[in-house]
Rosetta silent file (secondary structure, phi, psi, omega in degrees, C-alpha in Angstrom):
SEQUENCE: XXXXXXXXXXXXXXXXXXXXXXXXXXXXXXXXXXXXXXXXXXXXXXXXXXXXXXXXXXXXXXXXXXXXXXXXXXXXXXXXXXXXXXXXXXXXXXXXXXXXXXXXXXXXXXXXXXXXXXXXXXXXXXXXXXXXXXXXXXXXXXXXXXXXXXXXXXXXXXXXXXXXXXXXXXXXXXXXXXXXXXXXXXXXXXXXXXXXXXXXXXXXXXXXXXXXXXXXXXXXXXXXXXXXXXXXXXXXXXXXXXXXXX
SCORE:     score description
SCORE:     0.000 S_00000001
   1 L     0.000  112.217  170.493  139.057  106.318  177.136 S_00000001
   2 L   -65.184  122.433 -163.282  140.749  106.564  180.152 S_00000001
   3 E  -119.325  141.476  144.702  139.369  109.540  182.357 S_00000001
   4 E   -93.438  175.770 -172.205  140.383  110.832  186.196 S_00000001
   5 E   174.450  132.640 -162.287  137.821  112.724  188.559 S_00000001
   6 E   -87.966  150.822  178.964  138.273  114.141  192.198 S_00000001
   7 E  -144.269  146.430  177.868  135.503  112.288  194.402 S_00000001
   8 E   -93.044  117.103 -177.821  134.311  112.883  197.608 S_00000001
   9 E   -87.754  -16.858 -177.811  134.667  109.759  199.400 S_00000001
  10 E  -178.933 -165.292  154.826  133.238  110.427  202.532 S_00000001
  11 L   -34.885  123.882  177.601  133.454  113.593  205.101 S_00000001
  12 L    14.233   57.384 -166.589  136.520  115.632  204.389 S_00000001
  13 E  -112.859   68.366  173.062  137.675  112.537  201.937 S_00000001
  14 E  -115.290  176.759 -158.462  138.799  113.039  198.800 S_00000001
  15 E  -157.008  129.936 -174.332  140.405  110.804  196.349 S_00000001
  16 E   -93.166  103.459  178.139  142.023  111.948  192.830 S_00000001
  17 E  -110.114  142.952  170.655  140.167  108.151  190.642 S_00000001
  18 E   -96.143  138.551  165.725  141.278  106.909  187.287 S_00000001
  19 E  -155.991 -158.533 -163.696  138.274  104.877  185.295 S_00000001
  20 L  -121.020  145.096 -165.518  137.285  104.240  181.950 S_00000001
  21 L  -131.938   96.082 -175.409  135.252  106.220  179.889 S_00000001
  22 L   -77.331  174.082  178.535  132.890  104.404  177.840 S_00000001
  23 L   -64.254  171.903 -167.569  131.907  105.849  174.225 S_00000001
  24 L   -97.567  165.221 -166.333  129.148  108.152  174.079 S_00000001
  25 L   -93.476  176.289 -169.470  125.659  107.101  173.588 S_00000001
  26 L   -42.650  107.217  176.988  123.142  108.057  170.969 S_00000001
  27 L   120.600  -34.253  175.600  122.795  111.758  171.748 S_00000001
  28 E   -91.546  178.737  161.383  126.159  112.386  173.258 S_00000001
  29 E  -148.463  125.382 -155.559  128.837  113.953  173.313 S_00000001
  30 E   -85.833  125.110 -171.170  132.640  113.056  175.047 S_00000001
  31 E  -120.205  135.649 -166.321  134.043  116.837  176.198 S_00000001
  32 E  -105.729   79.657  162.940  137.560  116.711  177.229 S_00000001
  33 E   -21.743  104.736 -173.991  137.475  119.287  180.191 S_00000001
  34 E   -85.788  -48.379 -148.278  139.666  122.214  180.067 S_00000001
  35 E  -137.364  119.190  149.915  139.186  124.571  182.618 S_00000001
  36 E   -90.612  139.581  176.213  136.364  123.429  186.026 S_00000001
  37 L   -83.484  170.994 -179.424  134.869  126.213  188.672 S_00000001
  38 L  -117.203  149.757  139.780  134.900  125.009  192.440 S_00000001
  39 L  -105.776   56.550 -145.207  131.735  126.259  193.851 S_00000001
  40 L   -33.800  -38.618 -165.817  133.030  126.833  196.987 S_00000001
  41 H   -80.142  -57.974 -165.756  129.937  127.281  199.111 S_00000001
  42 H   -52.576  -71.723 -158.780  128.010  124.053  197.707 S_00000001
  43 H   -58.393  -30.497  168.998  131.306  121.655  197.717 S_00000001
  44 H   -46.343  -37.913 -177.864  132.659  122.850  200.964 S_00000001
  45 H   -80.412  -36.537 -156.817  129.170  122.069  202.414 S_00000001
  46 H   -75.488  -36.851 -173.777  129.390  118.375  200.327 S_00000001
  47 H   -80.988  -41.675  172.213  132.947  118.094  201.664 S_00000001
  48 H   -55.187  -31.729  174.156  132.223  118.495  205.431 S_00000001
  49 L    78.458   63.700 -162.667  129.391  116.613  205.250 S_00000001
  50 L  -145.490  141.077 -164.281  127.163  118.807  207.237 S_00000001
  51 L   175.629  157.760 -178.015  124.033  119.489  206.418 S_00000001
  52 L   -99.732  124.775  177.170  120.370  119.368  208.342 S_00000001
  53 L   -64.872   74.825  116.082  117.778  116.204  207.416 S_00000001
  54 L  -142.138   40.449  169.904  115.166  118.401  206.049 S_00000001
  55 L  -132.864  168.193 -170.182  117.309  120.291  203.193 S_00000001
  56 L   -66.279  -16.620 -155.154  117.841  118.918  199.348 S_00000001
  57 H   -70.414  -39.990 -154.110  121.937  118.199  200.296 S_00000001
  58 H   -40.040  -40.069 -147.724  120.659  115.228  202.633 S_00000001
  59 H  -102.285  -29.242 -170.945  119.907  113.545  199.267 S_00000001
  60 H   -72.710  -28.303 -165.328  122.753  115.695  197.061 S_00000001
  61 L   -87.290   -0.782 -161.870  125.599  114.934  199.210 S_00000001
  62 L   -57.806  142.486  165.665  125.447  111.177  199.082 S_00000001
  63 L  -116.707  155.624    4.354  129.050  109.375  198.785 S_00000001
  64 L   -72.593  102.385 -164.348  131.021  108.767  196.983 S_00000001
  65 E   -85.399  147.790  176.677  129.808  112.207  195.614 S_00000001
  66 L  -139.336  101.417 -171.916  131.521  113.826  192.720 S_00000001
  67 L   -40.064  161.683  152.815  131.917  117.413  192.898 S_00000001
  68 L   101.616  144.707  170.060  131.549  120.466  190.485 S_00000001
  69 L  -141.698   33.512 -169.228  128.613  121.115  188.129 S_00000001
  70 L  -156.929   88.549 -152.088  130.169  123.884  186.186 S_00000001
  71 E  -153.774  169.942  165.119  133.084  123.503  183.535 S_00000001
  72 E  -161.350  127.912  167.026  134.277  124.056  179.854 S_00000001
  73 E  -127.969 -163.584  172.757  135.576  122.023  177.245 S_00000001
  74 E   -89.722  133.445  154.380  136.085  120.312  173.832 S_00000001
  75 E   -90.000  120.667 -177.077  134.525  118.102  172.234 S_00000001
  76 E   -96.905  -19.961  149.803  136.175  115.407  171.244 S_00000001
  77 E  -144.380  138.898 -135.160  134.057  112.785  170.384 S_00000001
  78 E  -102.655  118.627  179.870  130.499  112.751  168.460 S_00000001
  79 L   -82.032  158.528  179.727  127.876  110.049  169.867 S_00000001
  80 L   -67.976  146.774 -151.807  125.339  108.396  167.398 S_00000001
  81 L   108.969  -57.379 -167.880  122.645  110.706  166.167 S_00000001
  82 L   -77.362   92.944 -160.584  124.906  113.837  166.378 S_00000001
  83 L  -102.585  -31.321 -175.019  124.602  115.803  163.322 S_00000001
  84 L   -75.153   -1.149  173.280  124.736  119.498  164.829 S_00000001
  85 L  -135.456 -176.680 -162.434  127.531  120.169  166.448 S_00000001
  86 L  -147.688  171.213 -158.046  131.565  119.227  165.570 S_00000001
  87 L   -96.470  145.972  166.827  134.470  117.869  167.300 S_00000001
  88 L   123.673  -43.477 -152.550  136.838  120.694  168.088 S_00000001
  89 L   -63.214  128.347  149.721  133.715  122.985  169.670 S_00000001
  90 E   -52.897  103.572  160.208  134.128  124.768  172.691 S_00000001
  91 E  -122.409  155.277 -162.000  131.380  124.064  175.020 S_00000001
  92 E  -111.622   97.877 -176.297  130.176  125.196  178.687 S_00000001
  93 E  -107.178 -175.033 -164.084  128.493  121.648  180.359 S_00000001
  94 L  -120.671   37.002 -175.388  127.434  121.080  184.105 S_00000001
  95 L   -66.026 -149.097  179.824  130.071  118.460  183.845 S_00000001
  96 L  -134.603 -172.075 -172.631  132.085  117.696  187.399 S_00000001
  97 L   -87.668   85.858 -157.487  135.886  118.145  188.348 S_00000001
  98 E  -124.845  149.854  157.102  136.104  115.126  185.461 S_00000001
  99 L   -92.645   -4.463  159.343  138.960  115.264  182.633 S_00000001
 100 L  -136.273  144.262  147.417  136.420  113.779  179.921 S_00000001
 101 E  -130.600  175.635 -173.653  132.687  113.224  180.675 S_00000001
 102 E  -113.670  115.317  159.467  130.027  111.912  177.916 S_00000001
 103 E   -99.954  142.210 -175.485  127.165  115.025  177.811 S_00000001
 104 E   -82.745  153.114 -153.948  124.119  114.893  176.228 S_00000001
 105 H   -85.611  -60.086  175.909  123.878  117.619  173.264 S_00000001
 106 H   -36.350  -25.797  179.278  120.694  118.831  174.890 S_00000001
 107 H  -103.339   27.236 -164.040  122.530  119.928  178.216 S_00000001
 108 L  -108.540  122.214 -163.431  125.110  121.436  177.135 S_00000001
 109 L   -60.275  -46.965  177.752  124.978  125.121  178.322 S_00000001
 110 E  -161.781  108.320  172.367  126.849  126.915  175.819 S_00000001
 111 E   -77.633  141.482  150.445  127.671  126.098  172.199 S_00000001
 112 L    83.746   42.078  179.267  130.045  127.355  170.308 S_00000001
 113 L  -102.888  142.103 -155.098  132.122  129.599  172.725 S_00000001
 114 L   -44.822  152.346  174.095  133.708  132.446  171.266 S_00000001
 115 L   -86.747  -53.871 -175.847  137.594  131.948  170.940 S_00000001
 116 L   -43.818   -1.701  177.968  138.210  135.356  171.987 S_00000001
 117 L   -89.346   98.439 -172.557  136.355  134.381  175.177 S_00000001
 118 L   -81.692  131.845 -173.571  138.949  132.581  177.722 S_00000001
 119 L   -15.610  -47.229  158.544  138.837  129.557  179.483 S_00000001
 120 L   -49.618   -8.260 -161.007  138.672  131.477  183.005 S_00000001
 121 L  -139.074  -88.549  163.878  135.772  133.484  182.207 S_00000001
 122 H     2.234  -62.556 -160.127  133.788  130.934  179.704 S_00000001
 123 H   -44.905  -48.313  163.886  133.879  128.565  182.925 S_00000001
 124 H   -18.045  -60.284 -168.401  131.473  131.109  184.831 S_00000001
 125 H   -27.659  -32.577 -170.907  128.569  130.353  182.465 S_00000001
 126 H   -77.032  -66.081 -166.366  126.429  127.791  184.612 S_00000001
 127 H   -48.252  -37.867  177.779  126.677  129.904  187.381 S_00000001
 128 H   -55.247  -54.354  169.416  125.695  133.004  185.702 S_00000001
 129 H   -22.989  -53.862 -178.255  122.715  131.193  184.462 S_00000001
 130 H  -113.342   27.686  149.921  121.544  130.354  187.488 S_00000001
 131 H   -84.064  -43.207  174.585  122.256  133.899  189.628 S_00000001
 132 H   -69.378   -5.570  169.002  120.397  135.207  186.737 S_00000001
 133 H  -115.414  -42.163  161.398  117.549  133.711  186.984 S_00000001
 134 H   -24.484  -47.638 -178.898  117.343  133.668  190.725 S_00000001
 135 H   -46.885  -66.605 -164.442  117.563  137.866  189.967 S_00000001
 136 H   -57.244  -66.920  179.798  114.658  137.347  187.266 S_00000001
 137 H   -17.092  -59.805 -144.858  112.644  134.868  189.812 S_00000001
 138 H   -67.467  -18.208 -171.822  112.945  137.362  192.200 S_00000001
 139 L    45.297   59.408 -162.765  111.600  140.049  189.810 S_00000001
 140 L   -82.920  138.159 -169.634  113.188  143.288  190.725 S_00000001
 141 L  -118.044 -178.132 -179.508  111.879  146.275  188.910 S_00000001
 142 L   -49.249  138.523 -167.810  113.357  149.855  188.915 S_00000001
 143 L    66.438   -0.564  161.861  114.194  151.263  192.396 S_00000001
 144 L   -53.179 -173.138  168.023  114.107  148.059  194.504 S_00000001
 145 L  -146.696  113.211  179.279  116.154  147.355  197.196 S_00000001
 146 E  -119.165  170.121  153.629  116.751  143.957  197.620 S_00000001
 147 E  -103.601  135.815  173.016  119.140  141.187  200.280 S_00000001
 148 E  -112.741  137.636 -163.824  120.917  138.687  199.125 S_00000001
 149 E   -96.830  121.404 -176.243  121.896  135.880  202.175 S_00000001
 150 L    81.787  140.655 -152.115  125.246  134.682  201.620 S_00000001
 151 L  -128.635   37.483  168.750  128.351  135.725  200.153 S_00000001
 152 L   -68.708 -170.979  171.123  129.710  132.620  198.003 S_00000001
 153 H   -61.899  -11.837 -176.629  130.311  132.787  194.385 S_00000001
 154 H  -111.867   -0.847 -166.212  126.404  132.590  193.666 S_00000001
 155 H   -97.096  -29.271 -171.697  125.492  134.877  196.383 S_00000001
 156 H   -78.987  -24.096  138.058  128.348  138.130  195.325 S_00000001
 157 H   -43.613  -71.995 -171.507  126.839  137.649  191.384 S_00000001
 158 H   -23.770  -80.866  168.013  123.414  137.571  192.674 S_00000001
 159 H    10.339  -90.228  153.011  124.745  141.054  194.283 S_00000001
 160 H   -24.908  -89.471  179.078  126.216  142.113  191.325 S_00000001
 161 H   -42.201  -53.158 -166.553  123.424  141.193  188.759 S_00000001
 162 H   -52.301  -52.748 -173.737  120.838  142.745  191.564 S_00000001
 163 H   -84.378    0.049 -172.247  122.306  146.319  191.372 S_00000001
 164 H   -93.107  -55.997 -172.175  122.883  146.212  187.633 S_00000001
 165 H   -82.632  -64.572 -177.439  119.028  145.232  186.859 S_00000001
 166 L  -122.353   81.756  161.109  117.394  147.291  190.074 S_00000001
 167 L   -41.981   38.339 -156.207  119.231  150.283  191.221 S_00000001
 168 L   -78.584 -173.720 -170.861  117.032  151.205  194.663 S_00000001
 169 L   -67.496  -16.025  155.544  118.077  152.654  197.364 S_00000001
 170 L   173.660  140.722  169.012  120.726  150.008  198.307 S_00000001
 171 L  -101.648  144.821 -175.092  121.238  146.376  197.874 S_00000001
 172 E  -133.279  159.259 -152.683  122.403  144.564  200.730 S_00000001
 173 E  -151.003  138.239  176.136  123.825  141.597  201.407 S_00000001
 174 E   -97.304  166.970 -173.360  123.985  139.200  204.483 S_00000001
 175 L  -150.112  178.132 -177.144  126.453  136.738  205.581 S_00000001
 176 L  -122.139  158.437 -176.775  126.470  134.379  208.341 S_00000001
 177 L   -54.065  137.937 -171.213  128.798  135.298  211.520 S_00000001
 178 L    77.637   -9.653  177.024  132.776  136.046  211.186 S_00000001
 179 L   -55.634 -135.679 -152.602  131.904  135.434  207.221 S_00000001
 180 L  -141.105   69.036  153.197  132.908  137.834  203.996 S_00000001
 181 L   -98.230   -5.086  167.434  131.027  141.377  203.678 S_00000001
 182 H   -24.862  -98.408  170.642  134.317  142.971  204.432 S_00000001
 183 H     4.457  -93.558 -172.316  135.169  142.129  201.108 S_00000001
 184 H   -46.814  -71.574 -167.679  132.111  142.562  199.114 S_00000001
 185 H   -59.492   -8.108  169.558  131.300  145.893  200.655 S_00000001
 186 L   -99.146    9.950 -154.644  134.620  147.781  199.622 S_00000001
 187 L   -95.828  -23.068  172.458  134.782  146.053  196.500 S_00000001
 188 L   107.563    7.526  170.976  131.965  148.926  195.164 S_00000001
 189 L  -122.858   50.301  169.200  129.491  146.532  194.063 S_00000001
 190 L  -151.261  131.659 -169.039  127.009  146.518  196.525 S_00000001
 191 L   -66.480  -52.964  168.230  125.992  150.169  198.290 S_00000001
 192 E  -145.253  165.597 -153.193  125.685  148.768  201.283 S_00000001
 193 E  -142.466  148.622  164.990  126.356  145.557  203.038 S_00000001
 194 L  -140.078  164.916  175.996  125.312  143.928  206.570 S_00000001
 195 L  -155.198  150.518  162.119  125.949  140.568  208.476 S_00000001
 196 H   -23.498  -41.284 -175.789  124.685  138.719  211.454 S_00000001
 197 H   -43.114  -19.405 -159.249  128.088  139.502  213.288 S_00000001
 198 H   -87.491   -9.165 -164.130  127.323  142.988  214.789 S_00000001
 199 L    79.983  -20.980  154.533  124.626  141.661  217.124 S_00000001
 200 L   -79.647   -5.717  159.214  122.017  143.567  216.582 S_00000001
 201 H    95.637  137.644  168.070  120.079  141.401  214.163 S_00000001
 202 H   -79.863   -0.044  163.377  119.594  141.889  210.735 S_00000001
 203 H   -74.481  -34.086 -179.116  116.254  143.228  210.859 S_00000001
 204 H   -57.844  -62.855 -175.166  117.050  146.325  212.734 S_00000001
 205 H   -62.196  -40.796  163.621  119.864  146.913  210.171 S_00000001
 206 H   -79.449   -2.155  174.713  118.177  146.486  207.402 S_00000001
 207 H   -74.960  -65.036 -165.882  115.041  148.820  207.891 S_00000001
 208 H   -62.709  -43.101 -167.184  117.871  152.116  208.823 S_00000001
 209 H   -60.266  -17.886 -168.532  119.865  150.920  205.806 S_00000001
 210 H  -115.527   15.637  169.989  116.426  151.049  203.236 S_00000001
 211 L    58.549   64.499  173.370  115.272  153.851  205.773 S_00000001
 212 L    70.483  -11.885  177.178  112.064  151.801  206.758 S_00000001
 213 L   -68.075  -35.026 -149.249  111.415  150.439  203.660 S_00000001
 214 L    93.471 -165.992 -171.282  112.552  146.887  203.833 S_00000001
 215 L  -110.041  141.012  155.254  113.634  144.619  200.850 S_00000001
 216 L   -89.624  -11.384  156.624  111.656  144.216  198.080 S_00000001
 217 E  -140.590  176.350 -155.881  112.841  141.208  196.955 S_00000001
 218 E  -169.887  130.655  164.019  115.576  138.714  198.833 S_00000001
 219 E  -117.345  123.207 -168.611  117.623  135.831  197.403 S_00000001
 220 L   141.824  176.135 -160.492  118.204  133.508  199.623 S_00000001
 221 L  -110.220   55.690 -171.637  116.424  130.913  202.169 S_00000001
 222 L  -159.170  143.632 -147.641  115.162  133.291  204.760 S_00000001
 223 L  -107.322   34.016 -167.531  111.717  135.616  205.062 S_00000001
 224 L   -52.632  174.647  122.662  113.804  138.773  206.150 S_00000001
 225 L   169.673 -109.681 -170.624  112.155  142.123  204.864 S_00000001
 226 L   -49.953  161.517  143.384  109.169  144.754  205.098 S_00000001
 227 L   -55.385  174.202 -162.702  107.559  145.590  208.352 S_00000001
 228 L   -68.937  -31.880 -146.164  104.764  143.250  209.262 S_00000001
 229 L   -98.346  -46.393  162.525  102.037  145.520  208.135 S_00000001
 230 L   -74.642  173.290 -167.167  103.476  145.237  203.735 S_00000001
 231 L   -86.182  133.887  162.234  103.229  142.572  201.592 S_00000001
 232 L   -33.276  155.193 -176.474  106.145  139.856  201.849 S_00000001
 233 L   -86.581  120.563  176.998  108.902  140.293  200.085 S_00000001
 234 E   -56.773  171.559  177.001  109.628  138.632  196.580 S_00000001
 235 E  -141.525  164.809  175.164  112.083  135.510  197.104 S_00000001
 236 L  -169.161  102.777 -166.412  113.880  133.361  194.880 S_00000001
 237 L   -75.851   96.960  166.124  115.702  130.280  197.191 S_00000001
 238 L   -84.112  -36.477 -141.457  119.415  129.282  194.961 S_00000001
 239 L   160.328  134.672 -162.784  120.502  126.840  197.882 S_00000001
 240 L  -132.034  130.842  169.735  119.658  126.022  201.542 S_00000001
 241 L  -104.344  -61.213 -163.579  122.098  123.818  203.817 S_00000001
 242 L  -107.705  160.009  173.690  120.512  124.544  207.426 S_00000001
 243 L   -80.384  158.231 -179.247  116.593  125.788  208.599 S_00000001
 244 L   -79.278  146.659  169.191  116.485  129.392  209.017 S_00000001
 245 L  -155.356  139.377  179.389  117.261  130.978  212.178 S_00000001
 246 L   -83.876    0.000    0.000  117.522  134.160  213.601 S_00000001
């Protein structure tokens, strides 16, 4: 089966490749991609090719790298072995920006997605998965306040899920300078919002925004929170590029 897939070829490289698709092995199954998310923050870092030697991309980013983990399609063809699922089925896989891949029936995210559910929405699913368990990691109970550092598609769920599960006194959310709490903070779903830009450091700002408390939990790769004198702050780390700095 002839398949295309965008590839990162190098540093701000990409190349639309044609290949072959062989049948699927014992276990799979070949899903004809419909609809792929961009993750904007990860591939953007994958496309520049920038990145610090002591974070996971040094090893993630290797080229020719092939982008996307997050997509939904059909299945179209049933590998040997595969009695539980049917050709036709809607499924949500960690597939790339691929027009067929061969997935293994175990990794496949979400069977069986609703037709009333639409391609555009459906697509989400990976991501949700894992902002929701970063949330859970992080284990926010009633009345936290937590930060979330960065304000890609995994950091404005994270947000989102955070004030939905623990309604404290304000969730807040960091960015790195000239970045996107504009946004986020008028959009109504975060109470309040801060970023590196103002100059004053985000510790100052976030003790008057939680009035002295600090955060009780923080998603993201940085040990912002309580004064020195409380107990650290839970964390739950989705994705690191650079060492922390203040």
């Amino acid at each position: 089966m002839q398949t295309q897939s965008i590839v990162f070829t190098g540093p701000g490289q990409v190349q639309l490749v044609a290949g072959e698709l062989p049948a699927p092995g014992e276990g799979q199954v070949t899903v004809r991609n419909d609809l792929t998310l961009i993750s904007t923050g990860t591939e953007l870092i994958c496309l520049r090719g920038e990145c610090d030697d002591d974070t996971h991309w040094k090893q993630y980013m290797r080229y020719p790298h092939h982008p996307g983990y997050s997509a939904v399609g059909t299945v179209v063809k049933l590998g040997e072995g595969v009695t539980d699922i049917k050709r036709g089925t809607r499924v949500c896989t960690t597939a790339g920006h691929v027009s067929h891949a061969n997935v293994p029936v175990q990794s496949i995210w979400g069977r069986e997605v609703p037709e009333a559910l639409p391609d555009e929405e459906a697509v989400w699913a990976v991501l949700g998965v894992i902002t929701q368990t970063g949330v859970r990691q992080a284990e926010h109970t009633m009345g936290d306040s937590a930060v979330v550092i960065g304000l890609g598609p995994l950091g404005q769920d994270t947000g989102r899920q955070g004030t939905e599960t623990s309604p404290g006194p304000s969730a807040l959310v960091r960015d790195a300078p000239g970045g996107r709490p504009g946004p986020f903070r008028t959009s109504g779903a975060v109470p309040s919002a801060i970023d590196q830009g103002r100059g004053t450091g985000l510790r100052p700002q976030l003790l008057l925004l939680s009035q002295r408390r600090g955060a009780d939990g923080r998603e993201g790769p940085e040990p912002w929170a309580r004064p020195p004198s409380s107990d650290q702050p839970r964390s739950a780390v989705l994705g690191r590029a650079r060492p922390a700095h203040d």
